Short mmCIF file of C-alpha atoms in Angstrom, two decimals:
data_model
loop_
_atom_site.label_atom_id
_atom_site.label_comp_id
_atom_site.label_asym_id
_atom_site.label_seq_id
_atom_site.Cartn_x
_atom_site.Cartn_y
_atom_site.Cartn_z
CA MET A 80 -11.35 27.22 -25.24
CA LYS A 81 -8.66 24.86 -26.55
CA LYS A 82 -6.46 24.70 -23.45
CA THR A 83 -7.75 27.07 -20.78
CA ILE A 84 -11.12 25.39 -20.12
CA PRO A 85 -9.67 21.83 -19.90
CA LEU A 86 -7.02 23.23 -17.57
CA LEU A 87 -9.69 24.89 -15.43
CA ILE A 88 -11.67 21.62 -15.31
CA VAL A 89 -8.57 19.83 -13.94
CA ILE A 90 -7.72 22.57 -11.42
CA VAL A 91 -11.26 23.20 -10.09
CA GLY A 92 -12.28 19.52 -10.22
CA GLY A 93 -8.98 18.47 -8.64
CA LEU A 94 -9.38 20.95 -5.77
CA ILE A 95 -12.92 19.66 -5.15
CA TRP A 96 -11.42 16.15 -4.94
CA VAL A 97 -8.86 17.35 -2.39
CA VAL A 98 -11.67 18.80 -0.22
CA TRP A 99 -13.72 15.61 -0.78
CA ALA A 100 -10.96 13.52 0.82
CA PHE A 101 -11.11 15.61 4.02
CA SER A 102 -14.76 16.54 4.37
CA PRO A 103 -17.65 14.16 5.10
CA HIS A 104 -20.18 16.84 4.00
CA TYR A 105 -23.30 15.56 2.18
CA VAL A 106 -22.76 17.80 -0.86
CA LEU A 107 -19.29 16.39 -1.45
CA GLN A 108 -19.85 12.74 -0.55
CA GLU A 109 -23.33 12.29 -2.02
CA VAL A 110 -23.99 15.01 -4.59
CA PHE A 111 -20.48 15.38 -6.01
CA TYR A 112 -19.21 11.78 -5.70
CA ASN A 113 -22.24 9.50 -5.96
CA GLN A 114 -24.63 11.61 -8.05
CA PHE A 115 -22.20 13.45 -10.32
CA TYR A 116 -18.72 11.95 -10.63
CA LEU A 117 -19.39 8.20 -10.61
CA PRO A 118 -22.23 8.18 -13.20
CA TRP A 119 -20.35 10.64 -15.42
CA ALA A 120 -17.11 8.63 -15.21
CA TYR A 121 -18.95 5.38 -16.04
CA ALA A 122 -20.79 7.04 -18.93
CA SER A 123 -17.63 8.41 -20.54
CA ALA A 124 -15.27 5.49 -19.81
CA PRO A 125 -16.44 2.98 -22.50
CA PHE A 126 -15.43 5.40 -25.24
CA ALA A 127 -11.80 5.32 -24.05
CA MET A 128 -11.87 1.62 -24.99
CA LEU A 129 -13.01 2.63 -28.48
CA LEU A 130 -9.99 4.93 -28.68
CA GLY A 131 -7.75 1.91 -28.05
CA VAL A 132 -9.58 -0.08 -30.74
CA LEU A 133 -9.29 2.81 -33.20
CA SER A 134 -5.60 3.28 -32.44
CA LEU A 135 -4.70 -0.40 -33.04
CA THR A 136 -6.93 -0.61 -36.12
CA LEU A 137 -5.29 2.47 -37.67
CA MET A 138 -1.82 1.14 -36.85
CA HIS A 139 -2.44 -2.23 -38.49
CA SER A 140 -4.28 -0.83 -41.53
CA ASN A 141 -1.40 1.61 -42.11
CA LYS A 142 1.02 -1.30 -41.79
CA ILE A 143 -0.86 -3.20 -44.50
CA LYS A 144 -1.18 -0.10 -46.70
CA ARG A 145 2.54 0.70 -46.49
CA ARG A 146 3.51 -2.96 -46.86
CA ALA A 147 5.66 -2.52 -43.74
CA PRO A 148 7.81 -5.46 -42.56
CA LYS A 149 5.63 -8.40 -41.42
CA TRP A 150 2.48 -6.65 -42.70
CA GLN A 151 0.85 -9.99 -43.55
CA TYR A 152 0.46 -10.82 -39.87
CA SER A 153 -1.80 -7.81 -39.37
CA TYR A 154 -4.53 -9.84 -41.12
CA PHE A 155 -4.34 -12.31 -38.24
CA PHE A 156 -4.95 -9.41 -35.86
CA PHE A 157 -8.01 -8.26 -37.80
CA ALA A 158 -9.39 -11.78 -38.25
CA SER A 159 -9.09 -12.70 -34.55
CA PHE A 160 -10.46 -9.31 -33.44
CA VAL A 161 -13.50 -9.51 -35.75
CA ILE A 162 -14.26 -13.16 -34.87
CA THR A 163 -14.03 -12.43 -31.11
CA CYS A 164 -16.29 -9.38 -31.46
CA LEU A 165 -18.86 -11.29 -33.53
CA ALA A 166 -18.78 -14.19 -31.08
CA GLY A 167 -19.30 -11.83 -28.15
CA PHE A 168 -21.87 -9.47 -29.66
CA ILE A 169 -23.97 -12.12 -31.45
CA GLY A 170 -23.40 -15.25 -29.36
CA GLY A 171 -23.16 -13.56 -25.96
CA ILE A 172 -20.54 -13.81 -23.24
CA GLN A 173 -22.01 -16.67 -21.23
CA LYS A 174 -19.96 -19.80 -20.44
CA GLY A 175 -20.34 -22.46 -23.11
CA GLY A 176 -20.49 -19.98 -25.99
CA LEU A 177 -17.86 -19.43 -28.70
CA PHE A 178 -16.68 -16.21 -27.03
CA MET A 179 -15.71 -17.87 -23.74
CA TRP A 180 -14.42 -20.94 -25.59
CA MET A 181 -11.99 -18.70 -27.51
CA PHE A 182 -10.96 -17.00 -24.30
CA GLU A 183 -10.32 -20.27 -22.45
CA ASN A 184 -8.68 -22.22 -25.28
CA VAL A 185 -6.88 -19.58 -27.33
CA GLN A 186 -6.34 -16.38 -25.36
CA MET A 187 -5.57 -17.88 -21.94
CA PRO A 188 -3.07 -20.56 -23.13
CA MET A 189 -1.28 -18.01 -25.31
CA SER A 190 -0.99 -15.31 -22.65
CA ALA A 191 0.13 -17.83 -19.98
CA THR A 192 2.74 -19.24 -22.38
CA MET A 193 3.89 -15.74 -23.33
CA PHE A 194 4.54 -14.93 -19.66
CA SER A 195 6.17 -18.32 -19.04
CA LEU A 196 8.60 -17.57 -21.92
CA LEU A 197 9.96 -14.81 -19.74
CA ALA A 198 11.41 -17.47 -17.41
CA PHE A 199 13.93 -18.40 -20.13
CA TYR A 200 14.80 -14.83 -21.02
CA MET A 201 15.11 -13.77 -17.39
CA ALA A 202 17.46 -16.69 -16.77
CA SER A 203 19.69 -15.81 -19.74
CA ALA A 204 19.58 -12.07 -18.92
CA ALA A 205 20.43 -12.87 -15.31
CA TYR A 206 23.41 -14.97 -16.42
CA LYS A 207 24.74 -12.02 -18.45
CA ALA A 208 23.98 -9.35 -15.85
CA PHE A 209 24.69 -11.10 -12.57
CA ARG A 210 28.15 -12.51 -13.18
CA ALA A 211 29.45 -11.40 -9.82
CA ARG A 212 31.61 -8.51 -11.03
CA SER A 213 31.23 -6.40 -7.89
CA PRO A 214 30.33 -7.03 -4.24
CA GLU A 215 26.89 -5.43 -4.81
CA ALA A 216 26.16 -7.74 -7.77
CA THR A 217 27.23 -10.71 -5.64
CA VAL A 218 24.81 -9.71 -2.86
CA LEU A 219 21.98 -9.41 -5.41
CA LEU A 220 22.86 -12.81 -6.89
CA VAL A 221 23.04 -14.52 -3.48
CA ALA A 222 19.73 -13.00 -2.32
CA ALA A 223 18.01 -14.11 -5.54
CA ILE A 224 19.41 -17.65 -5.31
CA VAL A 225 18.45 -18.03 -1.63
CA VAL A 226 14.88 -16.80 -2.27
CA MET A 227 14.51 -19.09 -5.31
CA LEU A 228 15.98 -22.18 -3.64
CA ALA A 229 13.84 -21.72 -0.53
CA GLN A 230 10.69 -22.13 -2.64
CA VAL A 231 11.57 -25.53 -4.10
CA PRO A 232 11.99 -28.90 -2.34
CA LEU A 233 15.64 -29.06 -3.44
CA GLY A 234 16.45 -25.98 -1.34
CA VAL A 235 14.95 -27.49 1.80
CA LYS A 236 16.94 -30.68 1.14
CA LEU A 237 20.16 -28.67 0.81
CA SER A 238 19.62 -26.92 4.13
CA LYS A 239 16.65 -26.86 6.48
CA HIS A 240 17.60 -23.27 7.43
CA LEU A 241 17.16 -21.97 3.87
CA PRO A 242 13.42 -21.12 4.19
CA THR A 243 14.14 -19.23 7.45
CA ILE A 244 16.97 -17.25 5.84
CA SER A 245 14.79 -16.51 2.79
CA GLN A 246 11.95 -15.30 5.00
CA TRP A 247 14.39 -13.09 6.95
CA ILE A 248 15.65 -11.57 3.67
CA LEU A 249 12.06 -10.82 2.65
CA ASP A 250 11.02 -9.50 6.08
CA VAL A 251 14.04 -7.35 6.99
CA PRO A 252 16.41 -5.99 4.29
CA ASN A 253 13.81 -6.37 1.51
CA LEU A 254 11.17 -4.60 3.62
CA ALA A 255 13.56 -1.75 4.50
CA SER A 256 14.56 -1.18 0.86
CA LYS A 257 10.97 -1.40 -0.41
CA ARG A 258 9.82 1.01 2.33
CA GLY A 259 12.53 3.52 1.41
CA ILE A 260 11.68 3.26 -2.28
CA MET A 261 7.93 3.45 -1.54
CA LEU A 262 8.44 6.65 0.48
CA GLY A 263 10.43 8.16 -2.40
CA VAL A 264 7.81 7.11 -4.97
CA GLY A 265 5.05 8.51 -2.71
CA LEU A 266 6.78 11.88 -2.38
CA GLY A 267 7.41 11.96 -6.16
CA SER A 268 3.84 11.10 -7.10
CA VAL A 269 2.40 13.66 -4.67
CA ALA A 270 4.74 16.32 -6.10
CA THR A 271 3.69 15.43 -9.67
CA SER A 272 0.00 15.45 -8.68
CA LEU A 273 0.44 18.90 -7.14
CA LYS A 274 2.18 20.14 -10.30
CA ILE A 275 -0.80 18.95 -12.39
CA LEU A 276 -3.27 20.41 -9.91
CA LEU A 277 -1.58 23.82 -9.95
CA GLY A 278 -1.36 23.86 -13.75
CA ILE A 279 2.46 23.70 -13.85
CA GLU A 280 2.53 20.28 -15.52
CA ARG A 281 0.40 20.37 -18.71
CA SER A 282 1.93 17.71 -20.94
CA TYR A 283 -1.18 15.50 -20.63
CA LEU A 284 -3.06 18.11 -22.72
CA GLY A 285 -0.81 17.46 -25.71
CA GLY A 286 0.72 19.97 -28.12
CA ASP A 287 -0.77 23.05 -29.86
CA MET B 296 -12.46 -37.07 -30.93
CA SER B 297 -14.25 -35.52 -27.96
CA PHE B 298 -14.96 -31.80 -27.80
CA GLU B 299 -12.74 -31.52 -24.71
CA LEU B 300 -9.79 -33.08 -26.53
CA PHE B 301 -10.39 -30.81 -29.52
CA SER B 302 -10.38 -27.76 -27.20
CA ASN B 303 -7.18 -28.96 -25.52
CA LEU B 304 -5.56 -29.55 -28.92
CA VAL B 305 -6.37 -25.98 -29.96
CA GLY B 306 -4.84 -24.72 -26.71
CA ALA B 307 -1.80 -26.98 -27.21
CA PHE B 308 -1.33 -25.75 -30.79
CA PHE B 309 -1.24 -22.11 -29.73
CA THR B 310 0.96 -22.94 -26.71
CA LEU B 311 3.48 -24.59 -29.03
CA CYS B 312 3.24 -21.67 -31.47
CA ILE B 313 4.36 -19.31 -28.71
CA PHE B 314 7.02 -21.73 -27.41
CA SER B 315 8.43 -22.00 -30.96
CA PHE B 316 9.96 -18.54 -30.42
CA LEU B 317 12.51 -20.20 -28.14
CA TYR B 318 14.03 -21.74 -31.28
CA LYS B 319 13.83 -18.58 -33.38
CA ASP B 320 11.35 -16.00 -34.68
CA ASN B 321 9.01 -17.79 -37.09
CA PRO B 322 5.64 -17.30 -38.89
CA PHE B 323 3.73 -19.46 -36.37
CA TYR B 324 4.87 -17.26 -33.48
CA GLN B 325 4.18 -14.05 -35.40
CA ALA B 326 0.66 -15.18 -36.31
CA ALA B 327 -0.08 -16.34 -32.75
CA GLU B 328 1.26 -13.08 -31.31
CA GLN B 329 -1.04 -10.98 -33.50
CA MET B 330 -3.98 -13.27 -32.71
CA LEU B 331 -3.32 -12.83 -28.99
CA VAL B 332 -3.51 -9.05 -29.41
CA GLY B 333 -6.65 -9.28 -31.59
CA ILE B 334 -8.51 -11.64 -29.26
CA SER B 335 -7.51 -9.65 -26.15
CA LEU B 336 -8.74 -6.44 -27.77
CA GLY B 337 -12.00 -8.06 -28.89
CA TYR B 338 -12.48 -9.53 -25.41
CA GLY B 339 -11.91 -6.12 -23.83
CA LEU B 340 -14.31 -4.42 -26.24
CA VAL B 341 -17.11 -6.96 -25.76
CA TYR B 342 -16.70 -6.92 -21.98
CA THR B 343 -16.65 -3.12 -21.84
CA TYR B 344 -19.81 -3.05 -23.94
CA ASN B 345 -21.63 -5.61 -21.77
CA ARG B 346 -20.38 -4.60 -18.33
CA VAL B 347 -20.01 -0.82 -18.67
CA PHE B 348 -21.78 0.59 -21.75
CA VAL B 349 -25.07 -1.33 -21.45
CA PRO B 350 -25.68 -0.87 -17.67
CA TYR B 351 -24.21 2.61 -17.19
CA VAL B 352 -24.95 4.33 -20.52
CA TRP B 353 -27.66 2.56 -22.52
CA GLN B 354 -29.95 1.39 -19.71
CA THR B 355 -29.45 4.54 -17.63
CA ILE B 356 -30.33 6.88 -20.49
CA ILE B 357 -32.95 4.85 -22.42
CA ILE B 358 -34.69 2.90 -19.61
CA LYS B 359 -34.15 5.12 -16.55
CA HIS B 360 -34.46 8.35 -18.60
CA GLN B 361 -31.46 10.02 -16.96
CA PHE B 362 -30.91 12.18 -20.01
CA VAL B 363 -28.25 14.30 -18.32
CA LEU B 364 -25.85 11.39 -18.90
CA ILE B 365 -25.96 12.14 -22.62
CA ILE B 366 -23.45 14.92 -21.80
CA PRO B 367 -20.68 12.61 -20.43
CA ALA B 368 -21.47 10.10 -23.20
CA ILE B 369 -20.89 12.79 -25.84
CA MET B 370 -17.83 13.93 -23.89
CA GLY B 371 -16.54 10.34 -23.99
CA MET B 372 -17.01 10.29 -27.77
CA LEU B 373 -14.67 13.27 -27.97
CA TYR B 374 -11.84 10.83 -27.11
CA LEU B 375 -12.16 9.55 -30.68
CA LEU B 376 -11.25 12.98 -32.09
CA ARG B 377 -7.71 12.45 -30.77
CA PHE B 378 -6.64 11.46 -34.28
CA SER B 379 -8.20 14.51 -35.99
CA ARG B 380 -5.79 17.34 -36.79
CA LYS B 381 -8.47 20.05 -36.73
CA LEU B 382 -10.67 18.82 -33.88
CA GLY B 383 -8.06 16.93 -31.85
CA TRP B 384 -8.15 19.60 -29.11
CA LEU B 385 -11.71 18.52 -28.20
CA SER B 386 -10.31 15.24 -26.84
CA ARG B 387 -8.74 17.30 -24.04
CA TYR B 388 -12.17 17.60 -22.37
CA PRO B 389 -12.63 13.90 -21.47
CA ILE B 390 -8.92 13.70 -20.62
CA ALA B 391 -9.30 16.72 -18.31
CA PHE B 392 -12.36 15.12 -16.70
CA SER B 393 -10.42 11.96 -15.92
CA MET B 394 -7.40 13.98 -14.74
CA MET B 395 -9.58 15.58 -12.05
CA GLY B 396 -8.95 12.41 -10.05
CA VAL B 397 -5.37 13.61 -9.53
CA GLY B 398 -6.82 15.85 -6.80
CA MET B 399 -7.90 12.77 -4.89
CA GLY B 400 -4.40 11.32 -5.45
CA VAL B 401 -2.76 14.04 -3.35
CA PRO B 402 -4.32 13.29 0.09
CA MET B 403 -4.67 9.58 -0.67
CA GLY B 404 -1.05 9.35 -1.88
CA ILE B 405 0.21 11.19 1.21
CA HIS B 406 -1.78 8.82 3.40
CA ALA B 407 -1.00 5.48 1.73
CA SER B 408 2.55 5.96 0.48
CA ILE B 409 4.00 8.34 3.05
CA LEU B 410 2.12 8.50 6.38
CA VAL B 411 1.33 4.79 6.69
CA GLN B 412 4.89 3.84 5.69
CA MET B 413 6.36 6.35 8.16
CA ARG B 414 4.08 5.13 10.96
CA GLN B 415 5.20 1.55 10.30
CA ALA B 416 8.85 2.65 10.32
CA MET B 417 8.54 4.63 13.58
CA VAL B 418 7.90 1.78 16.00
CA PRO B 419 9.90 1.26 19.21
CA ILE B 420 13.20 -0.40 18.26
CA GLU B 421 12.93 -3.45 20.50
CA THR B 422 14.63 -6.09 18.38
CA VAL B 423 17.70 -6.30 16.15
CA ASN B 424 15.49 -6.79 13.09
CA LEU B 425 13.52 -3.61 13.83
CA PHE B 426 16.83 -1.73 14.19
CA LEU B 427 18.04 -3.12 10.84
CA ILE B 428 14.77 -2.14 9.14
CA PHE B 429 14.96 1.39 10.60
CA VAL B 430 18.60 1.91 9.55
CA GLY B 431 17.91 0.42 6.09
CA THR B 432 14.91 2.66 5.45
CA ILE B 433 16.86 5.82 6.40
CA ALA B 434 19.91 4.74 4.36
CA VAL B 435 17.80 3.96 1.25
CA LEU B 436 16.00 7.32 1.53
CA LEU B 437 19.32 9.18 1.89
CA TYR B 438 20.74 7.33 -1.13
CA PHE B 439 18.22 9.24 -3.29
CA PHE B 440 19.00 12.59 -1.60
CA PHE B 441 21.38 14.27 -4.00
CA SER B 442 21.66 17.72 -2.36
CA LYS B 443 24.62 16.49 -0.30
CA ALA B 444 27.64 14.79 -1.86
CA HIS B 445 27.93 11.07 -1.03
CA THR B 446 31.39 11.38 0.56
CA GLY B 447 33.02 10.68 3.93
CA ILE B 448 31.08 9.03 6.76
CA TYR B 449 27.81 10.19 5.19
CA GLY B 450 28.79 8.49 1.92
CA LYS B 451 29.58 5.25 3.75
CA PHE B 452 26.21 5.33 5.53
CA VAL B 453 24.43 6.02 2.22
CA GLY B 454 26.34 3.08 0.72
CA ILE B 455 24.55 0.80 3.21
CA GLY B 456 21.32 1.85 1.47
CA LYS B 457 22.72 0.55 -1.82
CA TRP B 458 23.42 -2.84 -0.19
CA TYR B 459 19.91 -2.97 1.20
CA MET B 460 18.48 -2.20 -2.23
CA MET B 461 20.62 -4.88 -3.87
CA ILE B 462 19.24 -7.47 -1.44
CA GLY B 463 15.70 -6.17 -2.08
CA PHE B 464 16.15 -6.31 -5.88
CA GLY B 465 17.61 -9.80 -5.62
CA ALA B 466 14.63 -10.98 -3.55
CA SER B 467 12.18 -9.39 -6.02
CA PHE B 468 14.04 -10.98 -8.93
CA GLY B 469 13.96 -14.40 -7.25
CA LEU B 470 10.22 -14.15 -6.58
CA THR B 471 9.50 -13.00 -10.16
CA VAL B 472 11.54 -15.84 -11.67
CA MET B 473 9.74 -18.38 -9.48
CA ALA B 474 6.34 -16.97 -10.57
CA ARG B 475 7.33 -17.34 -14.23
CA ILE B 476 8.70 -20.84 -13.59
CA SER B 477 5.41 -21.88 -11.99
CA LEU B 478 3.59 -20.59 -15.11
CA LEU B 479 5.98 -22.62 -17.25
CA ILE B 480 5.34 -25.73 -15.14
CA GLY B 481 1.59 -25.11 -15.57
CA ARG B 482 1.92 -25.00 -19.37
CA ILE B 483 4.05 -28.15 -19.45
CA GLN B 484 1.60 -29.93 -17.14
CA PHE B 485 -1.20 -28.92 -19.53
CA LEU B 486 0.67 -30.34 -22.52
CA VAL B 487 1.68 -33.55 -20.77
CA ASN B 488 -1.39 -34.30 -18.60
CA ASP B 489 -4.36 -32.77 -20.44
CA VAL B 490 -3.24 -33.36 -24.03
CA VAL B 491 -0.92 -36.38 -24.09
CA ILE B 492 -1.91 -38.55 -21.08
CA ASN B 493 -5.64 -37.74 -20.75
CA GLY B 494 -6.10 -37.09 -24.47
CA PHE B 495 -4.12 -39.47 -26.66
CA LEU B 496 -3.04 -42.19 -24.22
CA LYS B 497 -6.40 -42.58 -22.46
#
């Protein structure tokens, strides 16, 4: 009951999915997929979001309770979460309301800035990591510089051939390496999926 | 002060709060960081409620009377028992239901990640570039094949795969940096154009 039935659900359901991918039969395409799986998946999915909310709420309330380092900032989390929820649930999600205003003027600027910060850290990390210590590191450095320069006007001014070289790097060696890696990832993910399907890999069920 | 300027000032304040981390970790950054998490979570919750829960759970069960969907809704609630020590095992049922999709991943994964890639790699080698792509793909694949020692002529051929990957990683790095730089330019343009020039100097 605790592990066997969930395992059976995965194995039997997974095998039905395998057959579904190969067979155009009405029972599989219409009854199983459209009438059973999709409505059931949509009906159970919203509660996974609640799990995320519960997890973060517990983490921050424990932080406040234990007076963990920087616990005061957890109040900012709760305040912004509650205000956003109230704005959305009471005021609605239409454009012009408080909910969308908060998204456009608080959430969006902050997340864009957060990602733009990475430009500085990537540059400093690259300086530390890329100092051409080996021929391989030099190749990586040169490829990165060529691709970056080719995208700015300065690069084109330096050499009119730079965009062509950059495009060749992206279309030939980059494509070959990505294709090789993609094939490896594909084989690995299929092997892992098969392990789950055959009940060999069970870590997703958790302990006990 | 117009409402648009007020909105831009709010955006500018939070932008500067995040940028302040470049100097050092400080209370403004910490507060803004937690607010970003809180607002994102609230946004996700409200959107999930409006776009998924209401049309696919509430309206389907209450208005369309498809009472059978009470079963997956209750099953979904079992997710929340994940934190219970005694009843935590019940959360395995919705997890198992979602893991069923792994079955679809097997044929789809073989098709998208293996067969399509192999078909694209097995074209007639008519140009130098196609030859280089073919050799590179084989060399990169062999680099991750550890059943044979990377020595001798085989080791040298496998080493070519490493060079190909270094060029690929360099290109990916360059593209990622440029994407982040364009985001940075966007934020600076917002501060300069929308706040300073169109806001204060207008």
